[in-house]
Amino acid sequence: MNIAFFLLPKHEVVCLPHDATLRQALERMEYHRYSAVPIINEDGGYIGTVTEGDLLWFMKSRSDLTFEGSYKVKLIDVPLRINNKTVNIDANMDDLISLAKVQNFVPVVDDRDHFIGIVRRSEIIDYCQKGLSQRI
């Protein structure tokens, strides 16, 4: 089995550019109803994953910050509490599964560390479930 089988390609993934604002992050996450979104730099590299919790904890720590003022804060200034690890597209399935156990999605990069998409944990579980149901 190849990781590419599970890959949701970059053009289908909701991402945020590294120079996005806090407000843009909040609005995009709300619109798509996601609790975590990958952050991509100008070269297409994966920087990290921002979560709702990151945004909320940051806003809580800044008593001077209002939602109206959130367009002034760059996303890059928000500390990320979780370090979602990436997997290379050529990695083996064991590497993917060990990361998917602890991450809702696994960012996938190419040999130049450019972000090429994600593998959702739910896709792996669905695949395993189908395999189990076919055995019965």
mmCIF file of C-alpha atoms in Angstrom:
data_model
loop_
_atom_site.group_PDB
_atom_site.id
_atom_site.type_symbol
_atom_site.label_atom_id
_atom_site.label_comp_id
_atom_site.label_asym_id
_atom_site.label_seq_id
_atom_site.Cartn_x
_atom_site.Cartn_y
_atom_site.Cartn_z
ATOM 1 C CA MET A 1 0.000 0.000 0.000
ATOM 2 C CA ASN A 2 1.233 3.475 -0.910
ATOM 3 C CA ILE A 3 0.636 6.703 1.040
ATOM 4 C CA ALA A 4 -0.539 8.359 -2.195
ATOM 5 C CA PHE A 5 -3.614 6.099 -2.086
ATOM 6 C CA PHE A 6 -4.883 8.091 0.924
ATOM 7 C CA LEU A 7 -3.612 11.523 -0.121
ATOM 8 C CA LEU A 8 -5.973 14.498 -0.241
ATOM 9 C CA PRO A 9 -4.032 16.762 -2.631
ATOM 10 C CA LYS A 10 -2.991 20.282 -1.686
ATOM 11 C CA HIS A 11 -5.510 21.962 -3.986
ATOM 12 C CA GLU A 12 -8.326 20.257 -2.040
ATOM 13 C CA VAL A 13 -6.929 21.071 1.415
ATOM 14 C CA VAL A 14 -7.960 24.198 3.284
ATOM 15 C CA CYS A 15 -4.653 25.860 4.193
ATOM 16 C CA LEU A 16 -3.546 29.204 5.518
ATOM 17 C CA PRO A 17 -0.613 31.193 4.189
ATOM 18 C CA HIS A 18 2.068 32.042 6.753
ATOM 19 C CA ASP A 19 1.266 35.756 6.395
ATOM 20 C CA ALA A 20 -2.449 35.344 7.163
ATOM 21 C CA THR A 21 -3.947 37.298 10.022
ATOM 22 C CA LEU A 22 -5.567 35.926 13.140
ATOM 23 C CA ARG A 23 -8.932 37.087 11.810
ATOM 24 C CA GLN A 24 -8.440 35.333 8.462
ATOM 25 C CA ALA A 25 -7.595 32.127 10.308
ATOM 26 C CA LEU A 26 -10.698 32.386 12.485
ATOM 27 C CA GLU A 27 -12.948 33.118 9.534
ATOM 28 C CA ARG A 28 -11.570 30.342 7.333
ATOM 29 C CA MET A 29 -11.787 27.769 10.106
ATOM 30 C CA GLU A 30 -15.333 28.832 10.954
ATOM 31 C CA TYR A 31 -16.447 28.787 7.314
ATOM 32 C CA HIS A 32 -15.082 25.292 6.668
ATOM 33 C CA ARG A 33 -15.924 24.049 10.186
ATOM 34 C CA TYR A 34 -12.382 22.812 10.787
ATOM 35 C CA SER A 35 -10.672 22.753 14.148
ATOM 36 C CA ALA A 36 -7.150 22.610 12.682
ATOM 37 C CA VAL A 37 -5.603 23.890 9.441
ATOM 38 C CA PRO A 38 -2.096 23.563 7.949
ATOM 39 C CA ILE A 39 0.022 26.705 7.549
ATOM 40 C CA ILE A 40 2.096 26.963 4.361
ATOM 41 C CA ASN A 41 4.982 29.364 3.666
ATOM 42 C CA GLU A 42 5.543 31.337 0.465
ATOM 43 C CA ASP A 43 7.738 28.553 -0.956
ATOM 44 C CA GLY A 44 5.023 25.925 -0.461
ATOM 45 C CA GLY A 45 6.634 24.412 2.627
ATOM 46 C CA TYR A 46 4.670 23.159 5.610
ATOM 47 C CA ILE A 47 5.195 25.389 8.669
ATOM 48 C CA GLY A 48 2.805 23.820 11.135
ATOM 49 C CA THR A 49 -0.828 23.354 12.028
ATOM 50 C CA VAL A 50 -2.900 25.992 13.784
ATOM 51 C CA THR A 51 -5.778 24.801 15.955
ATOM 52 C CA GLU A 52 -8.826 26.496 17.401
ATOM 53 C CA GLY A 53 -7.191 26.058 20.779
ATOM 54 C CA ASP A 54 -4.078 27.940 19.639
ATOM 55 C CA LEU A 55 -6.224 30.865 18.525
ATOM 56 C CA LEU A 56 -8.386 30.872 21.650
ATOM 57 C CA TRP A 57 -5.453 30.610 24.073
ATOM 58 C CA PHE A 58 -3.669 33.418 22.222
ATOM 59 C CA MET A 59 -6.730 35.675 22.376
ATOM 60 C CA LYS A 60 -7.231 34.847 26.067
ATOM 61 C CA SER A 61 -3.635 35.795 26.850
ATOM 62 C CA ARG A 62 -4.045 39.175 25.155
ATOM 63 C CA SER A 63 -6.612 41.124 27.149
ATOM 64 C CA ASP A 64 -6.138 44.107 24.824
ATOM 65 C CA LEU A 65 -7.081 42.088 21.747
ATOM 66 C CA THR A 66 -10.627 42.265 20.409
ATOM 67 C CA PHE A 67 -12.119 40.375 17.499
ATOM 68 C CA GLU A 68 -12.283 43.661 15.602
ATOM 69 C CA GLY A 69 -8.530 44.086 16.098
ATOM 70 C CA SER A 70 -7.661 40.529 15.145
ATOM 71 C CA TYR A 71 -6.856 41.600 11.578
ATOM 72 C CA LYS A 72 -3.757 43.373 12.946
ATOM 73 C CA VAL A 73 -2.217 40.194 14.373
ATOM 74 C CA LYS A 74 -0.235 37.915 12.068
ATOM 75 C CA LEU A 75 -0.860 34.190 12.383
ATOM 76 C CA ILE A 76 2.887 33.619 12.551
ATOM 77 C CA ASP A 77 2.834 35.407 15.955
ATOM 78 C CA VAL A 78 0.400 32.857 17.419
ATOM 79 C CA PRO A 79 2.241 30.084 19.305
ATOM 80 C CA LEU A 80 1.360 26.610 18.056
ATOM 81 C CA ARG A 81 0.855 24.202 20.942
ATOM 82 C CA ILE A 82 0.859 21.006 18.862
ATOM 83 C CA ASN A 83 3.652 19.953 16.534
ATOM 84 C CA ASN A 84 1.997 17.919 13.766
ATOM 85 C CA LYS A 85 4.776 15.924 12.172
ATOM 86 C CA THR A 86 4.962 15.402 8.418
ATOM 87 C CA VAL A 87 5.534 12.270 6.419
ATOM 88 C CA ASN A 88 7.331 12.061 3.096
ATOM 89 C CA ILE A 89 5.267 10.775 0.177
ATOM 90 C CA ASP A 90 7.745 7.894 -0.157
ATOM 91 C CA ALA A 91 7.532 6.862 3.502
ATOM 92 C CA ASN A 92 6.208 3.469 4.458
ATOM 93 C CA MET A 93 2.718 2.837 5.809
ATOM 94 C CA ASP A 94 4.029 2.102 9.303
ATOM 95 C CA ASP A 95 5.343 5.672 9.546
ATOM 96 C CA LEU A 96 2.012 7.073 8.367
ATOM 97 C CA ILE A 97 -0.042 4.973 10.751
ATOM 98 C CA SER A 98 2.132 5.774 13.769
ATOM 99 C CA LEU A 99 1.578 9.497 13.114
ATOM 100 C CA ALA A 100 -2.125 9.095 12.331
ATOM 101 C CA LYS A 101 -2.615 7.485 15.742
ATOM 102 C CA VAL A 102 -1.834 10.821 17.422
ATOM 103 C CA GLN A 103 -2.806 13.377 14.733
ATOM 104 C CA ASN A 104 -6.199 13.938 13.084
ATOM 105 C CA PHE A 105 -4.368 14.393 9.816
ATOM 106 C CA VAL A 106 -0.820 13.879 8.640
ATOM 107 C CA PRO A 107 0.734 16.540 6.386
ATOM 108 C CA VAL A 108 2.544 14.989 3.423
ATOM 109 C CA VAL A 109 5.627 16.561 1.829
ATOM 110 C CA ASP A 110 7.759 15.775 -1.204
ATOM 111 C CA ASP A 111 11.544 15.379 -1.383
ATOM 112 C CA ARG A 112 12.006 19.171 -1.287
ATOM 113 C CA ASP A 113 9.778 19.449 1.818
ATOM 114 C CA HIS A 114 7.014 21.103 -0.186
ATOM 115 C CA PHE A 115 3.529 20.489 1.160
ATOM 116 C CA ILE A 116 1.601 18.250 -1.248
ATOM 117 C CA GLY A 117 -1.467 17.349 0.804
ATOM 118 C CA ILE A 118 -2.736 15.522 3.850
ATOM 119 C CA VAL A 119 -3.831 12.074 4.878
ATOM 120 C CA ARG A 120 -6.817 12.115 7.190
ATOM 121 C CA ARG A 121 -6.912 9.606 10.008
ATOM 122 C CA SER A 122 -10.558 8.946 9.162
ATOM 123 C CA GLU A 123 -9.580 7.755 5.650
ATOM 124 C CA ILE A 124 -7.214 5.180 7.107
ATOM 125 C CA ILE A 125 -9.853 3.967 9.560
ATOM 126 C CA ASP A 126 -12.479 3.750 6.793
ATOM 127 C CA TYR A 127 -10.098 1.690 4.657
ATOM 128 C CA CYS A 128 -9.405 -0.687 7.560
ATOM 129 C CA GLN A 129 -13.106 -0.959 8.350
ATOM 130 C CA LYS A 130 -13.915 -1.908 4.750
ATOM 131 C CA GLY A 131 -11.186 -4.541 4.835
ATOM 132 C CA LEU A 132 -12.558 -6.019 8.049
ATOM 133 C CA SER A 133 -16.144 -6.082 6.808
ATOM 134 C CA GLN A 134 -15.070 -7.906 3.617
ATOM 135 C CA ARG A 135 -13.486 -10.659 5.729
ATOM 136 C CA ILE A 136 -16.697 -11.384 7.605
#
